[in-house]
Amino acid sequence: ESMVLIFKETAGLGKFAGPGGWNDPDMLEVGNEMTAAEDRTEITLWAAMAAPLIVGNDLVHADAATLALLTNPAVIAIDQDPLGRQGARISKDGDLEVWSKPLADGGLAVGLFNRGAAAAKVTAKWSDLRLEGSHPVRDLWKHEDLGSKSDAFSADVASHGVVLVKIAK
């Protein structure tokens, strides 16, 4: 599966990315026979990497769900954040990974990824994110404020899925 390779090969490449030079994991295959969860996962990983968002599907025939994924302004903003930092994997437990990307406004974009075959709870620990205290959390795919959280944020994540949140400082 090509996305597994992307997770493995891009986890440590952030030091090479920034304004004037971006890591490019290739074009997005959103809408090309992956599940909805896999489509969200792919776009989220590209956004965390600050990668070029180039699609490899026929937009004329894309369904409304695919177009909604590709045009989510909050996710595009994470990809194109002016700080220009690539996110990095901050924890891994088998098929469960947490990625964090620092943002220009001082917040963090945090992706809770489940590469496994069954739904699972994924947790981002404040200690791994270098956070202390309470911070507001917003789900960027659902466009939903989740309230302030302390010490950690956990979510049930679908198989091959992701939950993408912004944690404000």
GROMACS .gro file of N, CA and C in nm:
model
  507
    1GLU      N    1   0.086  -0.117   0.000
    1GLU     CA    2   0.000   0.000   0.000
    1GLU      C    3   0.091   0.123   0.000
    2SER      N    4   0.069   0.211  -0.095
    2SER     CA    5   0.159   0.325  -0.113
    2SER      C    6   0.156   0.421   0.005
    3MET      N    7   0.041   0.434   0.073
    3MET     CA    8   0.034   0.528   0.185
    3MET      C    9   0.120   0.480   0.302
    4VAL      N   10   0.132   0.350   0.322
    4VAL     CA   11   0.219   0.296   0.427
    4VAL      C   12   0.363   0.339   0.399
    5LEU      N   13   0.403   0.333   0.274
    5LEU     CA   14   0.537   0.376   0.235
    5LEU      C   15   0.556   0.525   0.262
    6ILE      N   16   0.455   0.606   0.234
    6ILE     CA   17   0.463   0.750   0.259
    6ILE      C   18   0.484   0.775   0.408
    7PHE      N   19   0.410   0.704   0.496
    7PHE     CA   20   0.427   0.720   0.640
    7PHE      C   21   0.571   0.688   0.680
    8LYS      N   22   0.624   0.577   0.628
    8LYS     CA   23   0.758   0.533   0.666
    8LYS      C   24   0.865   0.627   0.616
    9GLU      N   25   0.854   0.670   0.492
    9GLU     CA   26   0.963   0.745   0.430
    9GLU      C   27   0.960   0.894   0.457
   10THR      N   28   0.850   0.949   0.503
   10THR     CA   29   0.844   1.093   0.523
   10THR      C   30   0.855   1.135   0.669
   11ALA      N   31   0.851   1.040   0.761
   11ALA     CA   32   0.848   1.073   0.904
   11ALA      C   33   0.966   1.160   0.946
   12GLY      N   34   1.082   1.145   0.887
   12GLY     CA   35   1.200   1.220   0.930
   12GLY      C   36   1.248   1.326   0.834
   13LEU      N   37   1.166   1.362   0.736
   13LEU     CA   38   1.212   1.454   0.633
   13LEU      C   39   1.184   1.601   0.660
   14GLY      N   40   1.123   1.633   0.773
   14GLY     CA   41   1.086   1.771   0.802
   14GLY      C   42   1.202   1.867   0.801
   15LYS      N   43   1.321   1.821   0.838
   15LYS     CA   44   1.436   1.911   0.843
   15LYS      C   45   1.476   1.961   0.704
   16PHE      N   46   1.425   1.897   0.600
   16PHE     CA   47   1.458   1.938   0.464
   16PHE      C   48   1.351   2.026   0.400
   17ALA      N   49   1.241   2.053   0.472
   17ALA     CA   50   1.128   2.127   0.416
   17ALA      C   51   1.122   2.268   0.473
   18GLY      N   52   1.072   2.358   0.392
   18GLY     CA   53   1.050   2.495   0.437
   18GLY      C   54   1.029   2.586   0.319
   19PRO      N   55   1.005   2.713   0.345
   19PRO     CA   56   0.984   2.807   0.235
   19PRO      C   57   1.095   2.797   0.130
   20GLY      N   58   1.054   2.779   0.006
   20GLY     CA   59   1.149   2.764  -0.104
   20GLY      C   60   1.181   2.620  -0.139
   21GLY      N   61   1.137   2.523  -0.057
   21GLY     CA   62   1.164   2.383  -0.086
   21GLY      C   63   1.076   2.292  -0.003
   22TRP      N   64   0.985   2.223  -0.068
   22TRP     CA   65   0.887   2.139   0.003
   22TRP      C   66   0.906   1.993  -0.035
   23ASN      N   67   0.890   1.905   0.062
   23ASN     CA   68   0.889   1.763   0.032
   23ASN      C   69   0.760   1.731  -0.043
   24ASP      N   70   0.770   1.646  -0.143
   24ASP     CA   71   0.657   1.617  -0.231
   24ASP      C   72   0.635   1.466  -0.237
   25PRO      N   73   0.535   1.414  -0.161
   25PRO     CA   74   0.511   1.270  -0.162
   25PRO      C   75   0.436   1.222  -0.287
   26ASP      N   76   0.416   1.307  -0.387
   26ASP     CA   77   0.350   1.276  -0.513
   26ASP      C   78   0.206   1.325  -0.507
   27MET      N   79   0.130   1.294  -0.609
   27MET     CA   80  -0.005   1.349  -0.617
   27MET      C   81  -0.103   1.274  -0.527
   28LEU      N   82  -0.206   1.347  -0.485
   28LEU     CA   83  -0.313   1.289  -0.405
   28LEU      C   84  -0.398   1.197  -0.492
   29GLU      N   85  -0.433   1.082  -0.440
   29GLU     CA   86  -0.518   0.987  -0.512
   29GLU      C   87  -0.661   0.987  -0.458
   30VAL      N   88  -0.699   1.095  -0.393
   30VAL     CA   89  -0.831   1.109  -0.334
   30VAL      C   90  -0.938   1.090  -0.442
   31GLY      N   91  -1.040   1.009  -0.410
   31GLY     CA   92  -1.147   0.984  -0.505
   31GLY      C   93  -1.117   0.875  -0.605
   32ASN      N   94  -1.003   0.809  -0.589
   32ASN     CA   95  -0.964   0.702  -0.682
   32ASN      C   96  -0.963   0.567  -0.612
   33GLU      N   97  -1.080   0.523  -0.567
   33GLU     CA   98  -1.103   0.388  -0.516
   33GLU      C   99  -1.049   0.361  -0.376
   34MET      N  100  -1.015   0.466  -0.300
   34MET     CA  101  -0.985   0.446  -0.159
   34MET      C  102  -1.115   0.470  -0.082
   35THR      N  103  -1.115   0.428   0.044
   35THR     CA  104  -1.232   0.456   0.128
   35THR      C  105  -1.233   0.604   0.166
   36ALA      N  106  -1.345   0.652   0.217
   36ALA     CA  107  -1.353   0.792   0.262
   36ALA      C  108  -1.251   0.817   0.373
   37ALA      N  109  -1.233   0.720   0.464
   37ALA     CA  110  -1.134   0.736   0.572
   37ALA      C  111  -0.993   0.745   0.515
   38GLU      N  112  -0.962   0.663   0.415
   38GLU     CA  113  -0.829   0.666   0.354
   38GLU      C  114  -0.807   0.798   0.279
   39ASP      N  115  -0.911   0.849   0.214
   39ASP     CA  116  -0.899   0.979   0.147
   39ASP      C  117  -0.865   1.088   0.248
   40ARG      N  118  -0.936   1.093   0.361
   40ARG     CA  119  -0.908   1.192   0.465
   40ARG      C  120  -0.767   1.176   0.519
   41THR      N  121  -0.725   1.051   0.538
   41THR     CA  122  -0.591   1.024   0.589
   41THR      C  123  -0.485   1.078   0.493
   42GLU      N  124  -0.504   1.053   0.365
   42GLU     CA  125  -0.404   1.098   0.268
   42GLU      C  126  -0.394   1.251   0.266
   43ILE      N  127  -0.507   1.320   0.260
   43ILE     CA  128  -0.503   1.466   0.258
   43ILE      C  129  -0.443   1.520   0.387
   44THR      N  130  -0.476   1.460   0.499
   44THR     CA  131  -0.422   1.505   0.627
   44THR      C  132  -0.271   1.488   0.633
   45LEU      N  133  -0.220   1.377   0.585
   45LEU     CA  134  -0.076   1.354   0.585
   45LEU      C  135  -0.007   1.456   0.496
   46TRP      N  136  -0.064   1.483   0.378
   46TRP     CA  137  -0.005   1.583   0.288
   46TRP      C  138  -0.006   1.721   0.356
   47ALA      N  139  -0.117   1.755   0.422
   47ALA     CA  140  -0.126   1.885   0.491
   47ALA      C  141  -0.023   1.894   0.603
   48ALA      N  142  -0.005   1.786   0.678
   48ALA     CA  143   0.095   1.785   0.785
   48ALA      C  144   0.235   1.804   0.729
   49MET      N  145   0.258   1.754   0.609
   49MET     CA  146   0.389   1.766   0.546
   49MET      C  147   0.410   1.900   0.475
   50ALA      N  148   0.307   1.982   0.467
   50ALA     CA  149   0.315   2.107   0.389
   50ALA      C  150   0.348   2.074   0.244
   51ALA      N  151   0.295   1.962   0.197
   51ALA     CA  152   0.325   1.912   0.062
   51ALA      C  153   0.237   1.982  -0.041
   52PRO      N  154   0.283   1.989  -0.164
   52PRO     CA  155   0.197   2.042  -0.271
   52PRO      C  156   0.070   1.957  -0.282
   53LEU      N  157  -0.045   2.023  -0.293
   53LEU     CA  158  -0.173   1.952  -0.302
   53LEU      C  159  -0.212   1.940  -0.449
   54ILE      N  160  -0.155   1.840  -0.512
   54ILE     CA  161  -0.179   1.813  -0.653
   54ILE      C  162  -0.264   1.687  -0.661
   55VAL      N  163  -0.379   1.697  -0.727
   55VAL     CA  164  -0.470   1.582  -0.731
   55VAL      C  165  -0.449   1.499  -0.858
   56GLY      N  166  -0.469   1.369  -0.843
   56GLY     CA  167  -0.454   1.276  -0.954
   56GLY      C  168  -0.586   1.210  -0.989
   57ASN      N  169  -0.693   1.286  -0.979
   57ASN     CA  170  -0.823   1.231  -1.015
   57ASN      C  171  -0.893   1.326  -1.112
   58ASP      N  172  -1.001   1.280  -1.168
   58ASP     CA  173  -1.079   1.359  -1.264
   58ASP      C  174  -1.179   1.443  -1.186
   59LEU      N  175  -1.149   1.571  -1.169
   59LEU     CA  176  -1.236   1.659  -1.090
   59LEU      C  177  -1.373   1.678  -1.154
   60VAL      N  178  -1.383   1.664  -1.284
   60VAL     CA  179  -1.512   1.678  -1.351
   60VAL      C  180  -1.610   1.572  -1.302
   61HIS      N  181  -1.558   1.453  -1.272
   61HIS     CA  182  -1.643   1.344  -1.228
   61HIS      C  183  -1.634   1.316  -1.078
   62ALA      N  184  -1.569   1.402  -1.003
   62ALA     CA  185  -1.555   1.382  -0.858
   62ALA      C  186  -1.690   1.403  -0.790
   63ASP      N  187  -1.718   1.319  -0.692
   63ASP     CA  188  -1.844   1.334  -0.618
   63ASP      C  189  -1.832   1.447  -0.516
   64ALA      N  190  -1.944   1.484  -0.458
   64ALA     CA  191  -1.948   1.595  -0.364
   64ALA      C  192  -1.859   1.571  -0.242
   65ALA      N  193  -1.852   1.446  -0.195
   65ALA     CA  194  -1.769   1.414  -0.079
   65ALA      C  195  -1.621   1.437  -0.109
   66THR      N  196  -1.578   1.396  -0.227
   66THR     CA  197  -1.438   1.417  -0.267
   66THR      C  198  -1.407   1.565  -0.279
   67LEU      N  199  -1.497   1.640  -0.343
   67LEU     CA  200  -1.475   1.784  -0.357
   67LEU      C  201  -1.471   1.853  -0.221
   68ALA      N  202  -1.555   1.808  -0.127
   68ALA     CA  203  -1.554   1.866   0.007
   68ALA      C  204  -1.421   1.841   0.077
   69LEU      N  205  -1.364   1.722   0.060
   69LEU     CA  206  -1.234   1.692   0.119
   69LEU      C  207  -1.125   1.782   0.060
   70LEU      N  208  -1.128   1.797  -0.071
   70LEU     CA  209  -1.024   1.873  -0.141
   70LEU      C  210  -1.033   2.023  -0.119
   71THR      N  211  -1.149   2.071  -0.074
   71THR     CA  212  -1.167   2.216  -0.060
   71THR      C  213  -1.190   2.258   0.084
   72ASN      N  214  -1.158   2.174   0.181
   72ASN     CA  215  -1.176   2.208   0.321
   72ASN      C  216  -1.077   2.321   0.357
   73PRO      N  217  -1.128   2.442   0.382
   73PRO     CA  218  -1.037   2.556   0.404
   73PRO      C  219  -0.947   2.540   0.528
   74ALA      N  220  -0.996   2.474   0.632
   74ALA     CA  221  -0.915   2.456   0.753
   74ALA      C  222  -0.797   2.363   0.726
   75VAL      N  223  -0.818   2.259   0.647
   75VAL     CA  224  -0.710   2.165   0.616
   75VAL      C  225  -0.612   2.227   0.518
   76ILE      N  226  -0.662   2.300   0.420
   76ILE     CA  227  -0.573   2.371   0.327
   76ILE      C  228  -0.488   2.472   0.404
   77ALA      N  229  -0.546   2.539   0.502
   77ALA     CA  230  -0.471   2.636   0.583
   77ALA      C  231  -0.357   2.567   0.659
   78ILE      N  232  -0.378   2.445   0.705
   78ILE     CA  233  -0.271   2.371   0.773
   78ILE      C  234  -0.159   2.342   0.673
   79ASP      N  235  -0.195   2.296   0.557
   79ASP     CA  236  -0.095   2.266   0.453
   79ASP      C  237  -0.014   2.391   0.419
   80GLN      N  238  -0.082   2.504   0.406
   80GLN     CA  239  -0.018   2.626   0.357
   80GLN      C  240   0.014   2.726   0.469
   81ASP      N  241   0.024   2.680   0.591
   81ASP     CA  242   0.052   2.768   0.703
   81ASP      C  243   0.180   2.847   0.677
   82PRO      N  244   0.178   2.979   0.701
   82PRO     CA  245   0.293   3.063   0.667
   82PRO      C  246   0.421   3.034   0.744
   83LEU      N  247   0.413   2.963   0.857
   83LEU     CA  248   0.537   2.928   0.927
   83LEU      C  249   0.624   2.839   0.839
   84GLY      N  250   0.559   2.758   0.756
   84GLY     CA  251   0.635   2.677   0.661
   84GLY      C  252   0.710   2.560   0.722
   85ARG      N  253   0.660   2.506   0.831
   85ARG     CA  254   0.725   2.392   0.894
   85ARG      C  255   0.650   2.264   0.858
   86GLN      N  256   0.725   2.160   0.829
   86GLN     CA  257   0.663   2.029   0.805
   86GLN      C  258   0.637   1.963   0.939
   87GLY      N  259   0.526   1.894   0.949
   87GLY     CA  260   0.495   1.818   1.070
   87GLY      C  261   0.584   1.695   1.081
   88ALA      N  262   0.580   1.636   1.198
   88ALA     CA  263   0.661   1.517   1.224
   88ALA      C  264   0.583   1.420   1.311
   89ARG      N  265   0.618   1.294   1.299
   89ARG     CA  266   0.560   1.193   1.387
   89ARG      C  267   0.620   1.212   1.525
   90ILE      N  268   0.532   1.225   1.625
   90ILE     CA  269   0.582   1.244   1.762
   90ILE      C  270   0.562   1.120   1.847
   91SER      N  271   0.475   1.029   1.803
   91SER     CA  272   0.461   0.902   1.874
   91SER      C  273   0.407   0.797   1.779
   92LYS      N  274   0.444   0.672   1.811
   92LYS     CA  275   0.400   0.558   1.730
   92LYS      C  276   0.383   0.440   1.823
   93ASP      N  277   0.267   0.375   1.814
   93ASP     CA  278   0.239   0.255   1.892
   93ASP      C  279   0.176   0.155   1.796
   94GLY      N  280   0.258   0.071   1.734
   94GLY     CA  281   0.208  -0.022   1.632
   94GLY      C  282   0.156   0.057   1.514
   95ASP      N  283   0.028   0.039   1.481
   95ASP     CA  284  -0.033   0.108   1.367
   95ASP      C  285  -0.091   0.245   1.403
   96LEU      N  286  -0.074   0.287   1.528
   96LEU     CA  287  -0.129   0.415   1.572
   96LEU      C  288  -0.017   0.519   1.577
   97GLU      N  289  -0.038   0.633   1.511
   97GLU     CA  290   0.064   0.737   1.506
   97GLU      C  291   0.002   0.872   1.537
   98VAL      N  292   0.081   0.958   1.601
   98VAL     CA  293   0.042   1.096   1.624
   98VAL      C  294   0.148   1.184   1.557
   99TRP      N  295   0.100   1.276   1.472
   99TRP     CA  296   0.187   1.371   1.404
   99TRP      C  297   0.151   1.511   1.452
  100SER      N  298   0.250   1.597   1.461
  100SER     CA  299   0.228   1.734   1.505
  100SER      C  300   0.299   1.830   1.411
  101LYS      N  301   0.231   1.942   1.382
  101LYS     CA  302   0.288   2.045   1.296
  101LYS      C  303   0.272   2.179   1.365
  102PRO      N  304   0.384   2.249   1.392
  102PRO     CA  305   0.372   2.382   1.452
  102PRO      C  306   0.316   2.482   1.351
  103LEU      N  307   0.234   2.575   1.402
  103LEU     CA  308   0.168   2.673   1.316
  103LEU      C  309   0.213   2.815   1.349
  104ALA      N  310   0.198   2.904   1.254
  104ALA     CA  311   0.244   3.042   1.270
  104ALA      C  312   0.175   3.114   1.385
  105ASP      N  313   0.052   3.078   1.418
  105ASP     CA  314  -0.020   3.145   1.527
  105ASP      C  315   0.015   3.088   1.665
  106GLY      N  316   0.112   2.998   1.670
  106GLY     CA  317   0.155   2.937   1.796
  106GLY      C  318   0.084   2.808   1.831
  107GLY      N  319  -0.021   2.775   1.756
  107GLY     CA  320  -0.092   2.651   1.779
  107GLY      C  321  -0.023   2.533   1.715
  108LEU      N  322  -0.088   2.419   1.727
  108LEU     CA  323  -0.038   2.295   1.667
  108LEU      C  324  -0.149   2.228   1.588
  109ALA      N  325  -0.115   2.177   1.471
  109ALA     CA  326  -0.204   2.084   1.400
  109ALA      C  327  -0.159   1.945   1.443
  110VAL      N  328  -0.254   1.863   1.486
  110VAL     CA  329  -0.221   1.730   1.535
  110VAL      C  330  -0.309   1.627   1.465
  111GLY      N  331  -0.244   1.532   1.400
  111GLY     CA  332  -0.313   1.423   1.333
  111GLY      C  333  -0.301   1.295   1.414
  112LEU      N  334  -0.415   1.235   1.445
  112LEU     CA  335  -0.419   1.106   1.513
  112LEU      C  336  -0.453   1.002   1.407
  113PHE      N  337  -0.355   0.924   1.366
  113PHE     CA  338  -0.369   0.830   1.255
  113PHE      C  339  -0.383   0.687   1.306
  114ASN      N  340  -0.469   0.611   1.239
  114ASN     CA  341  -0.486   0.469   1.267
  114ASN      C  342  -0.464   0.393   1.137
  115ARG      N  343  -0.346   0.333   1.123
  115ARG     CA  344  -0.315   0.256   1.003
  115ARG      C  345  -0.364   0.112   1.014
  116GLY      N  346  -0.426   0.076   1.125
  116GLY     CA  347  -0.468  -0.061   1.150
  116GLY      C  348  -0.597  -0.100   1.081
  117ALA      N  349  -0.630  -0.229   1.091
  117ALA     CA  350  -0.747  -0.286   1.025
  117ALA      C  351  -0.876  -0.269   1.104
  118ALA      N  352  -0.868  -0.224   1.228
  118ALA     CA  353  -0.988  -0.204   1.312
  118ALA      C  354  -0.982  -0.066   1.375
  119ALA      N  355  -1.098  -0.012   1.407
  119ALA     CA  356  -1.104   0.117   1.476
  119ALA      C  357  -1.025   0.108   1.607
  120ALA      N  358  -0.968   0.221   1.647
  120ALA     CA  359  -0.888   0.222   1.770
  120ALA      C  360  -0.888   0.362   1.830
  121LYS      N  361  -0.863   0.367   1.960
  121LYS     CA  362  -0.848   0.495   2.029
  121LYS      C  363  -0.702   0.540   2.015
  122VAL      N  364  -0.684   0.664   1.971
  122VAL     CA  365  -0.551   0.721   1.956
  122VAL      C  366  -0.542   0.841   2.049
  123THR      N  367  -0.429   0.854   2.118
  123THR     CA  368  -0.411   0.961   2.215
  123THR      C  369  -0.288   1.044   2.184
  124ALA      N  370  -0.307   1.175   2.185
  124ALA     CA  371  -0.196   1.269   2.177
  124ALA      C  372  -0.172   1.322   2.317
  125LYS      N  373  -0.054   1.293   2.372
  125LYS     CA  374  -0.022   1.335   2.508
  125LYS      C  375   0.042   1.473   2.505
  126TRP      N  376   0.000   1.557   2.596
  126TRP     CA  377   0.057   1.691   2.606
  126TRP      C  378   0.208   1.685   2.624
  127SER      N  379   0.258   1.586   2.700
  127SER     CA  380   0.403   1.575   2.722
  127SER      C  381   0.477   1.552   2.591
  128ASP      N  382   0.418   1.475   2.498
  128ASP     CA  383   0.480   1.453   2.367
  128ASP      C  384   0.473   1.578   2.280
  129LEU      N  385   0.369   1.660   2.302
  129LEU     CA  386   0.349   1.782   2.224
  129LEU      C  387   0.420   1.902   2.285
  130ARG      N  388   0.483   1.881   2.401
  130ARG     CA  389   0.550   1.989   2.475
  130ARG      C  390   0.451   2.098   2.515
  131LEU      N  391   0.336   2.054   2.561
  131LEU     CA  392   0.232   2.144   2.609
  131LEU      C  393   0.211   2.123   2.758
  132GLU      N  394   0.163   2.226   2.823
  132GLU     CA  395   0.122   2.217   2.963
  132GLU      C  396  -0.010   2.290   2.977
  133GLY      N  397  -0.087   2.251   3.077
  133GLY     CA  398  -0.212   2.321   3.105
  133GLY      C  399  -0.325   2.278   3.014
  134SER      N  400  -0.423   2.368   3.002
  134SER     CA  401  -0.545   2.342   2.926
  134SER      C  402  -0.541   2.419   2.793
  135HIS      N  403  -0.585   2.353   2.686
  135HIS     CA  404  -0.582   2.414   2.554
  135HIS      C  405  -0.709   2.380   2.476
  136PRO      N  406  -0.766   2.479   2.406
  136PRO     CA  407  -0.882   2.452   2.320
  136PRO      C  408  -0.844   2.361   2.203
  137VAL      N  409  -0.933   2.269   2.170
  137VAL     CA  410  -0.911   2.174   2.061
  137VAL      C  411  -1.026   2.186   1.962
  138ARG      N  412  -0.992   2.190   1.834
  138ARG     CA  413  -1.094   2.198   1.729
  138ARG      C  414  -1.070   2.087   1.626
  139ASP      N  415  -1.175   2.011   1.595
  139ASP     CA  416  -1.170   1.908   1.491
  139ASP      C  417  -1.181   1.977   1.356
  140LEU      N  418  -1.078   1.966   1.274
  140LEU     CA  419  -1.074   2.039   1.147
  140LEU      C  420  -1.154   1.972   1.035
  141TRP      N  421  -1.177   1.843   1.044
  141TRP     CA  422  -1.261   1.777   0.944
  141TRP      C  423  -1.408   1.796   0.975
  142LYS      N  424  -1.443   1.795   1.102
  142LYS     CA  425  -1.584   1.811   1.140
  142LYS      C  426  -1.623   1.957   1.161
  143HIS      N  427  -1.525   2.047   1.161
  143HIS     CA  428  -1.551   2.190   1.187
  143HIS      C  429  -1.621   2.207   1.321
  144GLU      N  430  -1.564   2.145   1.424
  144GLU     CA  431  -1.631   2.137   1.553
  144GLU      C  432  -1.533   2.166   1.667
  145ASP      N  433  -1.570   2.262   1.754
  145ASP     CA  434  -1.490   2.287   1.874
  145ASP      C  435  -1.517   2.174   1.974
  146LEU      N  436  -1.410   2.121   2.031
  146LEU     CA  437  -1.421   2.007   2.122
  146LEU      C  438  -1.397   2.048   2.268
  147GLY      N  439  -1.381   2.177   2.293
  147GLY     CA  440  -1.358   2.225   2.430
  147GLY      C  441  -1.211   2.225   2.464
  148SER      N  442  -1.181   2.272   2.583
  148SER     CA  443  -1.043   2.273   2.631
  148SER      C  444  -1.009   2.139   2.693
  149LYS      N  445  -0.889   2.094   2.666
  149LYS     CA  446  -0.841   1.964   2.716
  149LYS      C  447  -0.712   1.986   2.794
  150SER      N  448  -0.689   1.900   2.892
  150SER     CA  449  -0.567   1.903   2.972
  150SER      C  450  -0.499   1.767   2.965
  151ASP      N  451  -0.371   1.768   2.959
  151ASP     CA  452  -0.285   1.649   2.965
  151ASP      C  453  -0.283   1.565   2.838
  152ALA      N  454  -0.396   1.553   2.767
  152ALA     CA  455  -0.400   1.469   2.647
  152ALA      C  456  -0.531   1.493   2.572
  153PHE      N  457  -0.532   1.449   2.449
  153PHE     CA  458  -0.654   1.446   2.370
  153PHE      C  459  -0.663   1.307   2.308
  154SER      N  460  -0.777   1.242   2.323
  154SER     CA  461  -0.798   1.108   2.266
  154SER      C  462  -0.918   1.110   2.174
  155ALA      N  463  -0.914   1.025   2.072
  155ALA     CA  464  -1.027   1.012   1.980
  155ALA      C  465  -1.034   0.870   1.930
  156ASP      N  466  -1.156   0.825   1.903
  156ASP     CA  467  -1.176   0.697   1.836
  156ASP      C  468  -1.154   0.723   1.687
  157VAL      N  469  -1.063   0.647   1.627
  157VAL     CA  470  -1.025   0.669   1.489
  157VAL      C  471  -1.057   0.543   1.408
  158ALA      N  472  -1.125   0.562   1.296
  158ALA     CA  473  -1.163   0.451   1.209
  158ALA      C  474  -1.040   0.382   1.152
  159SER      N  475  -1.059   0.258   1.109
  159SER     CA  476  -0.953   0.185   1.039
  159SER      C  477  -0.905   0.267   0.920
  160HIS      N  478  -0.773   0.281   0.907
  160HIS     CA  479  -0.709   0.358   0.799
  160HIS      C  480  -0.751   0.505   0.802
  161GLY      N  481  -0.798   0.551   0.918
  161GLY     CA  482  -0.852   0.686   0.928
  161GLY      C  483  -0.764   0.780   1.008
  162VAL      N  484  -0.818   0.900   1.026
  162VAL     CA  485  -0.746   1.005   1.097
  162VAL      C  486  -0.846   1.099   1.163
  163VAL      N  487  -0.805   1.159   1.272
  163VAL     CA  488  -0.872   1.274   1.330
  163VAL      C  489  -0.768   1.385   1.328
  164LEU      N  490  -0.803   1.497   1.267
  164LEU     CA  491  -0.713   1.612   1.257
  164LEU      C  492  -0.768   1.723   1.343
  165VAL      N  493  -0.689   1.768   1.440
  165VAL     CA  494  -0.731   1.876   1.528
  165VAL      C  495  -0.629   1.988   1.526
  166LYS      N  496  -0.679   2.105   1.565
  166LYS     CA  497  -0.590   2.217   1.591
  166LYS      C  498  -0.597   2.242   1.741
  167ILE      N  499  -0.480   2.248   1.803
  167ILE     CA  500  -0.471   2.277   1.945
  167ILE      C  501  -0.415   2.419   1.957
  168ALA      N  502  -0.496   2.506   2.015
  168ALA     CA  503  -0.454   2.646   2.030
  168ALA      C  504  -0.366   2.660   2.153
  169LYS      N  505  -0.275   2.754   2.148
  169LYS     CA  506  -0.188   2.780   2.265
  169LYS      C  507  -0.243   2.892   2.346
   0.00000   0.00000   0.00000
